[in-house]
Amino acid sequence: MRLAAIVACLVLGVGLLGGAAAGALLAEDSAAGGQRTVSSFAAARGLWHSVPVDTLFPPVVKGGGAGPGGADRRWTRVAVAPASACDDAFDPLLRKALQPVGCVRVLRASYVDETRSSVTTVGMLFTETDARGMRALRTRFESEGLGLRPDLMPRTYAAEGTPAENFGDDQRASWTVSVLTDTPAVVFAVSGFADGRKTEAPEPAEEARQQGATSAPAQAGLGHEAKGLADRIERGLRRVATGAAAGAVPTDAPTDGPAGAPTEEAPPESP
């Protein structure tokens, strides 16, 4: 009986030691993961002036399956706006909704689709807040449906001499706003017709992309244009942020100055 008791104590002791070691390793991994997340978050804040414009806003963006019915899409950049404050990119109500996270800089670019029948302005707001602040803003957008309100649409970037020059406030047809929580940024996009026609009833991309939607933006696929382009720009931003946290310098595009450098590009030739 004494021998059995001794063996039981040894087994229990080894188990406790093993459990403690495993717990320490898990805690260490968790702490390392948290540190990497914080590092990535902090590194992303300065991307607006340290990453080439062609990396954040590629000259051509391919959207496999991004169109209605899973059709492929391809967008060509026609203009890049100078880095700006929030006043230039957002109407007063949207600016007020975004105010809690602060505004470091806003970057925007305008794209046309292959048929040059639609134009989309896509952008990213780099914020001043931390991850907790971004989570709070995302929760508010989701719980209050702020991303679905027409009075909270982003503004367009209408550059002269490009297919986007007639893309003003009245031409906004569909939009999306995505509040990130792993990066201090808000990615947004707004789309419309390239011929400058006025849109009487803009519709959020979330609704315009629904099967059976019959609104003008839905029938023209403008919800897919806004959401599809925004998603791909967002993925690129996350990829760059992860690389920046690891000390990697983007090399997938030529360095032509900071992302906020103003450019106006000639309209692409017809396919």
Short mmCIF file of C-alpha atoms in Angstrom, two decimals:
data_model
loop_
_atom_site.label_atom_id
_atom_site.label_comp_id
_atom_site.label_asym_id
_atom_site.label_seq_id
_atom_site.Cartn_x
_atom_site.Cartn_y
_atom_site.Cartn_z
CA MET A 1 0.00 0.00 0.00
CA ARG A 2 2.89 2.34 0.86
CA LEU A 3 4.51 1.52 -2.48
CA ALA A 4 1.29 2.24 -4.32
CA ALA A 5 0.93 5.54 -2.47
CA ILE A 6 4.51 6.52 -3.38
CA VAL A 7 3.93 5.65 -7.05
CA ALA A 8 0.69 7.65 -7.06
CA CYS A 9 2.45 10.66 -5.58
CA LEU A 10 5.22 10.42 -8.19
CA VAL A 11 2.71 10.22 -11.02
CA LEU A 12 0.73 13.14 -9.61
CA GLY A 13 3.89 15.20 -9.19
CA VAL A 14 5.05 14.54 -12.72
CA GLY A 15 1.57 15.44 -14.00
CA LEU A 16 1.54 18.70 -12.10
CA LEU A 17 5.00 19.61 -13.33
CA GLY A 18 4.03 18.75 -16.89
CA GLY A 19 0.84 20.75 -16.61
CA ALA A 20 2.71 23.72 -15.23
CA ALA A 21 5.26 23.53 -18.04
CA ALA A 22 2.53 23.27 -20.66
CA GLY A 23 0.68 26.16 -19.07
CA ALA A 24 3.85 28.25 -19.13
CA LEU A 25 4.41 27.45 -22.80
CA LEU A 26 0.82 28.34 -23.68
CA ALA A 27 1.06 31.58 -21.75
CA GLU A 28 4.33 32.39 -23.50
CA ASP A 29 2.82 31.65 -26.92
CA SER A 30 -0.22 33.76 -26.06
CA ALA A 31 1.94 36.65 -24.91
CA ALA A 32 4.09 36.38 -28.05
CA GLY A 33 0.98 36.33 -30.22
CA GLY A 34 -0.39 39.37 -28.44
CA GLN A 35 2.94 41.16 -28.84
CA ARG A 36 2.98 40.38 -32.57
CA THR A 37 -0.56 41.74 -32.90
CA VAL A 38 0.36 44.96 -31.10
CA SER A 39 3.52 45.27 -33.21
CA SER A 40 1.58 44.78 -36.44
CA PHE A 41 -1.05 47.29 -35.32
CA ALA A 42 1.56 49.93 -34.47
CA ALA A 43 3.57 49.35 -37.64
CA ALA A 44 0.49 49.84 -39.82
CA ARG A 45 -0.12 53.37 -38.58
CA GLY A 46 2.73 54.84 -40.61
CA LEU A 47 2.12 52.95 -43.82
CA TRP A 48 0.42 55.91 -45.48
CA HIS A 49 3.76 57.69 -45.96
CA SER A 50 6.20 54.76 -46.10
CA VAL A 51 4.67 52.43 -48.69
CA PRO A 52 4.67 52.99 -52.48
CA VAL A 53 1.39 54.13 -53.94
CA ASP A 54 1.36 51.18 -56.32
CA THR A 55 1.41 48.82 -53.36
CA LEU A 56 -1.57 50.31 -51.53
CA PHE A 57 -3.46 51.16 -54.74
CA PRO A 58 -2.22 48.87 -57.54
CA PRO A 59 -2.54 50.25 -61.10
CA VAL A 60 -4.69 47.22 -61.96
CA VAL A 61 -6.76 45.22 -59.49
CA LYS A 62 -8.18 41.83 -60.46
CA GLY A 63 -11.39 40.69 -58.81
CA GLY A 64 -11.92 37.02 -59.51
CA GLY A 65 -15.57 36.22 -58.82
CA ALA A 66 -16.27 39.73 -57.51
CA GLY A 67 -19.04 40.58 -59.95
CA PRO A 68 -22.73 39.63 -60.05
CA GLY A 69 -23.18 35.89 -60.30
CA GLY A 70 -19.52 35.32 -59.52
CA ALA A 71 -18.29 37.04 -62.67
CA ASP A 72 -14.69 38.23 -62.73
CA ARG A 73 -13.88 41.90 -62.44
CA ARG A 74 -10.85 44.01 -63.33
CA TRP A 75 -10.34 47.62 -62.28
CA THR A 76 -7.85 50.15 -63.66
CA ARG A 77 -6.65 53.05 -61.57
CA VAL A 78 -7.18 56.46 -63.16
CA ALA A 79 -6.25 58.85 -60.34
CA VAL A 80 -4.66 59.00 -56.88
CA ALA A 81 -5.58 61.82 -54.53
CA PRO A 82 -3.06 63.66 -52.36
CA ALA A 83 -3.03 62.45 -48.75
CA SER A 84 -5.60 64.58 -46.96
CA ALA A 85 -7.43 65.24 -43.74
CA CYS A 86 -10.85 63.74 -43.06
CA ASP A 87 -12.64 66.95 -44.07
CA ASP A 88 -11.96 66.31 -47.76
CA ALA A 89 -13.01 62.66 -47.83
CA PHE A 90 -16.15 62.52 -45.69
CA ASP A 91 -19.42 64.37 -45.33
CA PRO A 92 -19.94 66.00 -41.90
CA LEU A 93 -22.07 63.20 -40.43
CA LEU A 94 -19.66 60.43 -41.42
CA ARG A 95 -16.75 62.51 -40.20
CA LYS A 96 -18.53 62.84 -36.85
CA ALA A 97 -19.16 59.09 -36.66
CA LEU A 98 -15.47 58.40 -37.29
CA GLN A 99 -14.23 61.11 -34.91
CA PRO A 100 -13.73 58.80 -31.87
CA VAL A 101 -10.85 56.96 -33.61
CA GLY A 102 -9.07 60.11 -34.80
CA CYS A 103 -7.66 60.87 -38.22
CA VAL A 104 -3.99 60.63 -39.16
CA ARG A 105 -4.43 60.71 -42.94
CA VAL A 106 -6.86 59.66 -45.64
CA LEU A 107 -5.67 58.11 -48.91
CA ARG A 108 -7.93 57.69 -51.94
CA ALA A 109 -7.78 56.49 -55.52
CA SER A 110 -10.35 56.23 -58.29
CA TYR A 111 -10.75 53.23 -60.60
CA VAL A 112 -12.83 52.34 -63.65
CA ASP A 113 -14.03 48.90 -64.67
CA GLU A 114 -13.03 47.24 -67.94
CA THR A 115 -16.02 48.62 -69.81
CA ARG A 116 -15.41 52.10 -68.39
CA SER A 117 -19.10 52.27 -67.51
CA SER A 118 -18.59 52.53 -63.76
CA VAL A 119 -16.17 54.43 -61.55
CA THR A 120 -15.24 53.68 -57.96
CA THR A 121 -13.34 55.71 -55.40
CA VAL A 122 -11.65 53.52 -52.79
CA GLY A 123 -9.79 54.79 -49.77
CA MET A 124 -8.37 54.16 -46.34
CA LEU A 125 -8.47 56.27 -43.21
CA PHE A 126 -5.49 55.76 -40.90
CA THR A 127 -6.63 56.31 -37.32
CA GLU A 128 -5.03 57.47 -34.07
CA THR A 129 -6.72 55.03 -31.69
CA ASP A 130 -5.68 51.61 -30.41
CA ALA A 131 -7.19 48.17 -31.07
CA ARG A 132 -9.80 48.66 -28.35
CA GLY A 133 -10.95 51.89 -29.97
CA MET A 134 -11.23 50.19 -33.37
CA ARG A 135 -13.28 47.36 -31.89
CA ALA A 136 -15.61 49.87 -30.25
CA LEU A 137 -16.13 51.70 -33.53
CA ARG A 138 -16.78 48.49 -35.43
CA THR A 139 -19.31 47.40 -32.81
CA ARG A 140 -21.11 50.71 -33.15
CA PHE A 141 -21.18 50.54 -36.95
CA GLU A 142 -22.63 47.04 -36.81
CA SER A 143 -25.13 47.56 -33.99
CA GLU A 144 -26.43 50.91 -35.27
CA GLY A 145 -26.28 50.07 -38.97
CA LEU A 146 -24.15 53.13 -39.72
CA GLY A 147 -22.68 51.55 -42.83
CA LEU A 148 -26.15 51.35 -44.38
CA ARG A 149 -27.13 55.01 -43.99
CA PRO A 150 -27.06 57.12 -47.20
CA ASP A 151 -26.18 60.21 -45.15
CA LEU A 152 -22.94 58.46 -44.11
CA MET A 153 -21.56 57.78 -47.58
CA PRO A 154 -17.87 58.50 -48.30
CA ARG A 155 -17.09 61.22 -50.82
CA THR A 156 -15.77 60.57 -54.31
CA TYR A 157 -12.46 61.66 -55.81
CA ALA A 158 -13.24 63.34 -59.13
CA ALA A 159 -9.94 64.07 -60.86
CA GLU A 160 -10.02 66.31 -63.92
CA GLY A 161 -9.05 64.78 -67.25
CA THR A 162 -9.96 61.26 -66.13
CA PRO A 163 -13.09 59.09 -66.43
CA ALA A 164 -13.77 60.05 -62.81
CA GLU A 165 -14.02 63.80 -63.42
CA ASN A 166 -17.84 63.78 -63.39
CA PHE A 167 -18.04 61.52 -60.34
CA GLY A 168 -19.39 63.92 -57.71
CA ASP A 169 -21.63 63.71 -54.66
CA ASP A 170 -24.81 63.38 -56.74
CA GLN A 171 -23.35 60.48 -58.70
CA ARG A 172 -22.76 58.28 -55.64
CA ALA A 173 -24.78 55.09 -56.14
CA SER A 174 -23.41 52.40 -53.81
CA TRP A 175 -20.87 52.29 -51.01
CA THR A 176 -19.24 50.23 -48.27
CA VAL A 177 -17.36 51.11 -45.08
CA SER A 178 -15.21 48.50 -43.31
CA VAL A 179 -13.81 49.19 -39.83
CA LEU A 180 -10.74 47.00 -39.28
CA THR A 181 -9.80 45.76 -35.83
CA ASP A 182 -6.34 44.29 -36.50
CA THR A 183 -5.10 47.44 -38.25
CA PRO A 184 -5.69 51.11 -37.36
CA ALA A 185 -7.62 51.79 -40.54
CA VAL A 186 -11.08 52.16 -42.04
CA VAL A 187 -11.38 51.02 -45.66
CA PHE A 188 -14.20 52.44 -47.76
CA ALA A 189 -15.40 52.62 -51.34
CA VAL A 190 -18.14 54.40 -53.26
CA SER A 191 -19.21 53.65 -56.83
CA GLY A 192 -21.31 55.26 -59.55
CA PHE A 193 -21.87 55.53 -63.29
CA ALA A 194 -18.95 56.83 -65.33
CA ASP A 195 -21.20 58.95 -67.56
CA GLY A 196 -21.98 61.31 -64.70
CA ARG A 197 -25.67 60.47 -64.36
CA LYS A 198 -27.28 61.40 -61.06
CA THR A 199 -28.41 58.62 -58.74
CA GLU A 200 -31.74 59.31 -57.10
CA ALA A 201 -31.67 56.45 -54.58
CA PRO A 202 -28.18 55.28 -53.54
CA GLU A 203 -28.06 51.81 -52.01
CA PRO A 204 -25.42 50.31 -49.69
CA ALA A 205 -23.35 47.56 -51.28
CA GLU A 206 -24.59 45.05 -48.72
CA GLU A 207 -28.14 45.47 -50.02
CA ALA A 208 -27.32 46.07 -53.69
CA ARG A 209 -25.48 42.74 -53.82
CA GLN A 210 -28.45 40.74 -52.58
CA GLN A 211 -29.92 38.24 -55.02
CA GLY A 212 -33.09 39.62 -56.54
CA ALA A 213 -32.30 43.28 -55.77
CA THR A 214 -33.96 45.48 -58.39
CA SER A 215 -32.62 48.98 -57.66
CA ALA A 216 -30.61 50.82 -60.31
CA PRO A 217 -27.32 50.38 -58.41
CA ALA A 218 -28.06 46.67 -57.97
CA GLN A 219 -29.00 46.10 -61.62
CA ALA A 220 -25.81 47.85 -62.75
CA GLY A 221 -23.66 45.80 -60.36
CA LEU A 222 -22.41 48.91 -58.58
CA GLY A 223 -22.68 47.27 -55.17
CA HIS A 224 -20.35 44.54 -56.41
CA GLU A 225 -17.98 47.17 -57.77
CA ALA A 226 -17.68 48.99 -54.43
CA LYS A 227 -17.46 45.89 -52.26
CA GLY A 228 -15.22 43.90 -54.59
CA LEU A 229 -12.63 46.65 -54.98
CA ALA A 230 -12.71 47.59 -51.28
CA ASP A 231 -12.17 43.98 -50.23
CA ARG A 232 -9.08 43.60 -52.40
CA ILE A 233 -7.55 46.89 -51.29
CA GLU A 234 -8.23 45.85 -47.69
CA ARG A 235 -6.50 42.50 -48.18
CA GLY A 236 -3.48 44.27 -49.63
CA LEU A 237 -3.32 46.65 -46.68
CA ARG A 238 -3.43 43.78 -44.19
CA ARG A 239 -0.67 41.96 -46.08
CA VAL A 240 1.54 45.04 -46.06
CA ALA A 241 0.85 45.66 -42.35
CA THR A 242 1.89 42.12 -41.49
CA GLY A 243 5.08 42.51 -43.51
CA ALA A 244 5.87 45.86 -41.90
CA ALA A 245 5.57 44.32 -38.43
CA ALA A 246 8.12 41.69 -39.47
CA GLY A 247 10.46 44.34 -40.83
CA ALA A 248 9.78 43.50 -44.46
CA VAL A 249 9.94 46.32 -47.02
CA PRO A 250 7.34 46.03 -49.80
CA THR A 251 9.06 45.16 -53.09
CA ASP A 252 6.09 44.11 -55.19
CA ALA A 253 5.74 47.53 -56.79
CA PRO A 254 8.06 50.33 -57.92
CA THR A 255 8.81 53.03 -55.37
CA ASP A 256 7.37 56.22 -56.80
CA GLY A 257 7.07 58.24 -53.64
CA PRO A 258 4.80 58.04 -50.63
CA ALA A 259 1.27 56.79 -50.99
CA GLY A 260 -0.06 60.28 -50.56
CA ALA A 261 1.78 61.72 -53.56
CA PRO A 262 -0.79 63.37 -55.86
CA THR A 263 -1.11 61.90 -59.34
CA GLU A 264 -3.60 62.21 -62.14
CA GLU A 265 -3.36 59.50 -64.72
CA ALA A 266 -4.48 59.49 -68.32
CA PRO A 267 -7.67 57.55 -68.98
CA PRO A 268 -6.94 53.96 -70.08
CA GLU A 269 -7.49 53.07 -73.69
CA SER A 270 -10.58 51.10 -74.54
CA PRO A 271 -10.06 47.32 -74.48
#
